[in-house]
Amino acid sequence: IGFFDENMQKSLSQLIFNLFLPAIIFNNVLKTAMSGAIATLWILPLFAILQVGVGYLLGFMARALSGYKGVEGKTIVASVAHCNGSNLALVFVDAVARTHPALIAAA
């Protein structure tokens, strides 16, 4: 529409990404922690870290087997380590919904 010029759009985007989005996430995590849900759901982040860790090791093995180095090798490691990271949240939501349906209903 032309309301903001390109430089203003870039600055606004960086402000949202670097300040407001982390603040919203921190606020939601803090609310969850204060509600006591963290005590029952502590294992979920552990599994996420475990999945990425195993993926990272498999990525190094794939890089070694492929023979790529530099940027290509790093891309292989990152792709294997985070292969299905976006779908991992769906597994967690399903687990929470099955074990703690009151948490899902409150959201």
Backbone as CSV, one residue per row, in Angstrom:
resi,resn,N_x,N_y,N_z,CA_x,CA_y,CA_z,C_x,C_y,C_z
1,ILE,0.834,-1.177,0.000,0.000,0.000,0.000,0.882,1.245,0.000
2,GLY,2.092,1.122,0.509,3.006,2.244,0.498,2.965,3.090,1.757
3,PHE,2.387,2.564,2.829,2.309,3.320,4.066,3.686,3.505,4.695
4,PHE,4.504,2.438,4.658,5.868,2.493,5.164,6.833,2.323,4.001
5,ASP,7.946,3.041,4.044,8.962,2.833,3.025,9.748,1.552,3.345
6,GLU,10.606,1.136,2.439,11.314,-0.137,2.578,12.202,-0.174,3.824
7,ASN,12.874,0.921,4.128,13.742,0.974,5.292,12.935,0.848,6.587
8,MET,11.773,1.494,6.641,10.909,1.426,7.815,10.357,0.011,7.981
9,GLN,10.002,-0.646,6.883,9.507,-2.016,6.947,10.573,-2.947,7.503
10,LYS,11.811,-2.767,7.052,12.910,-3.596,7.532,13.137,-3.378,9.028
11,SER,13.125,-2.132,9.463,13.325,-1.816,10.879,12.198,-2.372,11.730
12,LEU,10.980,-2.235,11.262,9.824,-2.752,11.988,9.878,-4.273,12.074
13,SER,10.265,-4.913,10.992,10.393,-6.364,10.976,11.435,-6.833,11.982
14,GLN,12.582,-6.160,12.025,13.623,-6.529,12.984,13.164,-6.295,14.417
15,LEU,12.434,-5.235,14.658,11.925,-4.948,15.990,10.949,-6.030,16.448
16,ILE,10.061,-6.423,15.566,9.097,-7.484,15.902,9.823,-8.796,16.152
17,PHE,10.744,-9.155,15.261,11.429,-10.446,15.359,12.371,-10.504,16.558
18,ASN,13.088,-9.434,16.843,14.111,-9.463,17.884,13.627,-9.018,19.262
19,LEU,12.490,-8.325,19.343,12.041,-7.832,20.640,10.649,-8.345,21.007
20,PHE,9.670,-8.038,20.175,8.298,-8.344,20.545,7.989,-9.842,20.543
21,LEU,8.427,-10.568,19.533,8.165,-12.007,19.475,8.807,-12.751,20.652
22,PRO,10.095,-12.510,20.973,10.650,-13.158,22.170,9.921,-12.757,23.456
23,ALA,9.464,-11.505,23.545,8.738,-11.074,24.739,7.418,-11.824,24.885
24,ILE,6.718,-12.031,23.790,5.458,-12.775,23.829,5.711,-14.227,24.214
25,ILE,6.732,-14.824,23.624,7.062,-16.215,23.962,7.446,-16.332,25.432
26,PHE,8.292,-15.419,25.915,8.700,-15.435,27.321,7.487,-15.281,28.238
27,ASN,6.576,-14.396,27.885,5.373,-14.193,28.679,4.537,-15.467,28.756
28,ASN,4.363,-16.151,27.631,3.579,-17.390,27.622,4.265,-18.494,28.410
29,VAL,5.590,-18.594,28.286,6.320,-19.608,29.050,6.214,-19.307,30.538
30,LEU,6.321,-18.048,30.914,6.220,-17.655,32.316,4.840,-17.981,32.877
31,LYS,3.786,-17.708,32.112,2.430,-18.052,32.560,2.293,-19.556,32.779
32,THR,2.862,-20.343,31.859,2.801,-21.800,31.986,3.573,-22.266,33.203
33,ALA,4.749,-21.685,33.418,5.565,-22.069,34.569,4.867,-21.733,35.876
34,MET,4.210,-20.596,35.925,3.525,-20.183,37.144,2.273,-21.020,37.402
35,SER,1.707,-21.599,36.366,0.495,-22.400,36.553,0.806,-23.792,37.088
36,GLY,2.066,-24.166,37.133,2.439,-25.479,37.642,2.489,-26.550,36.569
37,ALA,2.172,-26.206,35.337,2.167,-27.200,34.270,3.570,-27.674,33.930
38,ILE,4.582,-26.844,34.171,5.960,-27.228,33.860,6.364,-28.469,34.654
39,ALA,5.885,-28.571,35.876,6.248,-29.715,36.719,5.779,-31.036,36.109
40,THR,4.684,-31.013,35.390,4.184,-32.250,34.793,4.623,-32.444,33.351
41,LEU,5.066,-31.375,32.695,5.420,-31.453,31.280,6.914,-31.307,31.024
42,TRP,7.732,-31.479,32.038,9.175,-31.254,31.906,9.824,-32.180,30.904
43,ILE,9.252,-33.333,30.665,9.887,-34.314,29.787,9.778,-33.936,28.304
44,LEU,8.816,-33.118,27.948,8.633,-32.772,26.539,9.831,-32.017,25.955
45,PRO,10.349,-30.968,26.617,11.544,-30.321,26.065,12.756,-31.246,26.042
46,LEU,12.811,-32.168,26.991,13.915,-33.126,27.016,13.916,-33.981,25.745
47,PHE,12.744,-34.425,25.332,12.653,-35.212,24.102,12.997,-34.379,22.864
48,ALA,12.630,-33.112,22.867,12.979,-32.246,21.737,14.494,-32.090,21.630
49,ILE,15.151,-31.869,22.764,16.616,-31.748,22.778,17.250,-33.057,22.340
50,LEU,16.703,-34.171,22.797,17.222,-35.483,22.413,17.083,-35.705,20.907
51,GLN,15.948,-35.333,20.330,15.745,-35.524,18.897,16.744,-34.703,18.089
52,VAL,16.935,-33.449,18.474,17.875,-32.592,17.738,19.302,-33.089,17.932
53,GLY,19.630,-33.541,19.147,20.976,-34.060,19.407,21.299,-35.288,18.575
54,VAL,20.364,-36.229,18.522,20.563,-37.421,17.702,20.631,-37.040,16.221
55,GLY,19.779,-36.121,15.805,19.822,-35.648,14.422,21.138,-34.982,14.080
56,TYR,21.687,-34.239,15.032,22.974,-33.579,14.835,24.076,-34.616,14.621
57,LEU,24.088,-35.660,15.435,25.089,-36.724,15.268,24.908,-37.440,13.932
58,LEU,23.661,-37.723,13.569,23.401,-38.368,12.278,23.795,-37.449,11.123
59,GLY,23.625,-36.136,11.308,24.027,-35.180,10.287,25.527,-35.187,10.053
60,PHE,26.296,-35.293,11.146,27.747,-35.387,10.998,28.143,-36.673,10.262
61,MET,27.437,-37.758,10.568,27.721,-39.020,9.871,27.377,-38.894,8.386
62,ALA,26.242,-38.259,8.077,25.845,-38.078,6.676,26.836,-37.185,5.940
63,ARG,27.330,-36.154,6.623,28.320,-35.272,6.001,29.601,-36.039,5.713
64,ALA,30.038,-36.864,6.658,31.262,-37.641,6.459,31.098,-38.645,5.317
65,LEU,29.933,-39.273,5.248,29.688,-40.250,4.180,29.562,-39.586,2.813
66,SER,29.015,-38.363,2.773,28.835,-37.690,1.484,30.122,-37.057,0.971
67,GLY,31.024,-36.726,1.877,32.284,-36.129,1.475,32.229,-34.623,1.246
68,TYR,31.074,-34.011,1.516,30.960,-32.559,1.350,31.625,-31.837,2.502
69,LYS,32.191,-30.686,2.201,32.808,-29.848,3.216,32.289,-28.425,3.054
70,GLY,32.610,-27.560,3.982,32.216,-26.157,3.885,30.727,-25.966,4.045
71,VAL,30.186,-25.059,3.239,28.772,-24.700,3.354,27.871,-25.897,3.060
72,GLU,28.223,-26.692,2.069,27.402,-27.854,1.732,27.349,-28.849,2.885
73,GLY,28.498,-29.082,3.527,28.535,-29.992,4.671,27.717,-29.484,5.838
74,LYS,27.794,-28.172,6.097,27.009,-27.582,7.181,25.514,-27.662,6.875
75,THR,25.166,-27.510,5.612,23.765,-27.614,5.213,23.233,-29.015,5.446
76,ILE,24.057,-30.015,5.156,23.645,-31.402,5.394,23.405,-31.629,6.879
77,VAL,24.336,-31.176,7.723,24.194,-31.360,9.174,22.922,-30.670,9.667
78,ALA,22.707,-29.424,9.264,21.526,-28.685,9.713,20.232,-29.326,9.209
79,SER,20.236,-29.816,7.988,19.032,-30.423,7.420,18.670,-31.715,8.136
80,VAL,19.664,-32.498,8.482,19.384,-33.756,9.170,19.012,-33.492,10.626
81,ALA,19.696,-32.556,11.279,19.432,-32.281,12.696,18.036,-31.702,12.911
82,HIS,17.562,-30.911,11.963,16.261,-30.254,12.118,15.281,-30.716,11.045
83,CYS,15.338,-31.987,10.705,14.555,-32.476,9.564,13.055,-32.301,9.737
84,ASN,12.537,-32.557,10.910,11.089,-32.469,11.115,10.766,-31.640,12.340
85,GLY,11.550,-30.632,12.593,11.357,-29.820,13.784,9.998,-29.163,13.875
86,SER,9.450,-28.758,12.744,8.147,-28.087,12.789,7.025,-29.057,13.131
87,ASN,7.174,-30.300,12.748,6.144,-31.286,13.060,6.267,-31.806,14.487
88,LEU,7.415,-31.595,15.120,7.612,-32.066,16.483,6.610,-31.425,17.432
89,ALA,6.277,-30.176,17.212,5.303,-29.489,18.069,3.944,-30.183,18.032
90,LEU,3.567,-30.727,16.888,2.289,-31.435,16.787,2.270,-32.673,17.663
91,VAL,3.395,-33.359,17.756,3.489,-34.533,18.617,3.321,-34.116,20.074
92,PHE,3.954,-33.010,20.456,3.853,-32.531,21.831,2.431,-32.111,22.175
93,VAL,1.784,-31.413,21.261,0.404,-30.987,21.510,-0.495,-32.204,21.656
94,ASP,-0.293,-33.213,20.833,-1.079,-34.434,20.935,-0.835,-35.119,22.277
95,ALA,0.428,-35.172,22.715,0.741,-35.795,24.002,0.108,-35.035,25.150
96,VAL,0.153,-33.718,25.090,-0.456,-32.909,26.146,-1.972,-33.091,26.137
97,ALA,-2.562,-33.114,24.958,-4.017,-33.258,24.856,-4.477,-34.591,25.428
98,ARG,-3.679,-35.626,25.248,-4.069,-36.946,25.753,-3.856,-37.085,27.261
99,THR,-2.804,-36.469,27.783,-2.485,-36.647,29.194,-3.017,-35.542,30.094
100,HIS,-3.172,-34.326,29.552,-3.647,-33.179,30.338,-4.691,-32.396,29.539
101,PRO,-5.868,-32.941,29.331,-6.856,-32.256,28.498,-7.290,-30.906,29.060
102,ALA,-7.162,-30.695,30.365,-7.549,-29.413,30.949,-6.645,-28.285,30.477
103,LEU,-5.354,-28.583,30.214,-4.434,-27.559,29.724,-4.821,-27.091,28.326
104,ILE,-5.248,-28.009,27.494,-5.644,-27.653,26.131,-6.947,-26.861,26.159
105,ALA,-7.871,-27.256,27.019,-9.150,-26.560,27.101,-8.977,-25.142,27.633
106,ALA,-7.975,-24.920,28.505,-7.749,-23.597,29.078,-7.120,-22.654,28.078
107,ALA,-6.434,-23.181,27.079,-5.764,-22.338,26.084,-6.733,-21.857,25.092
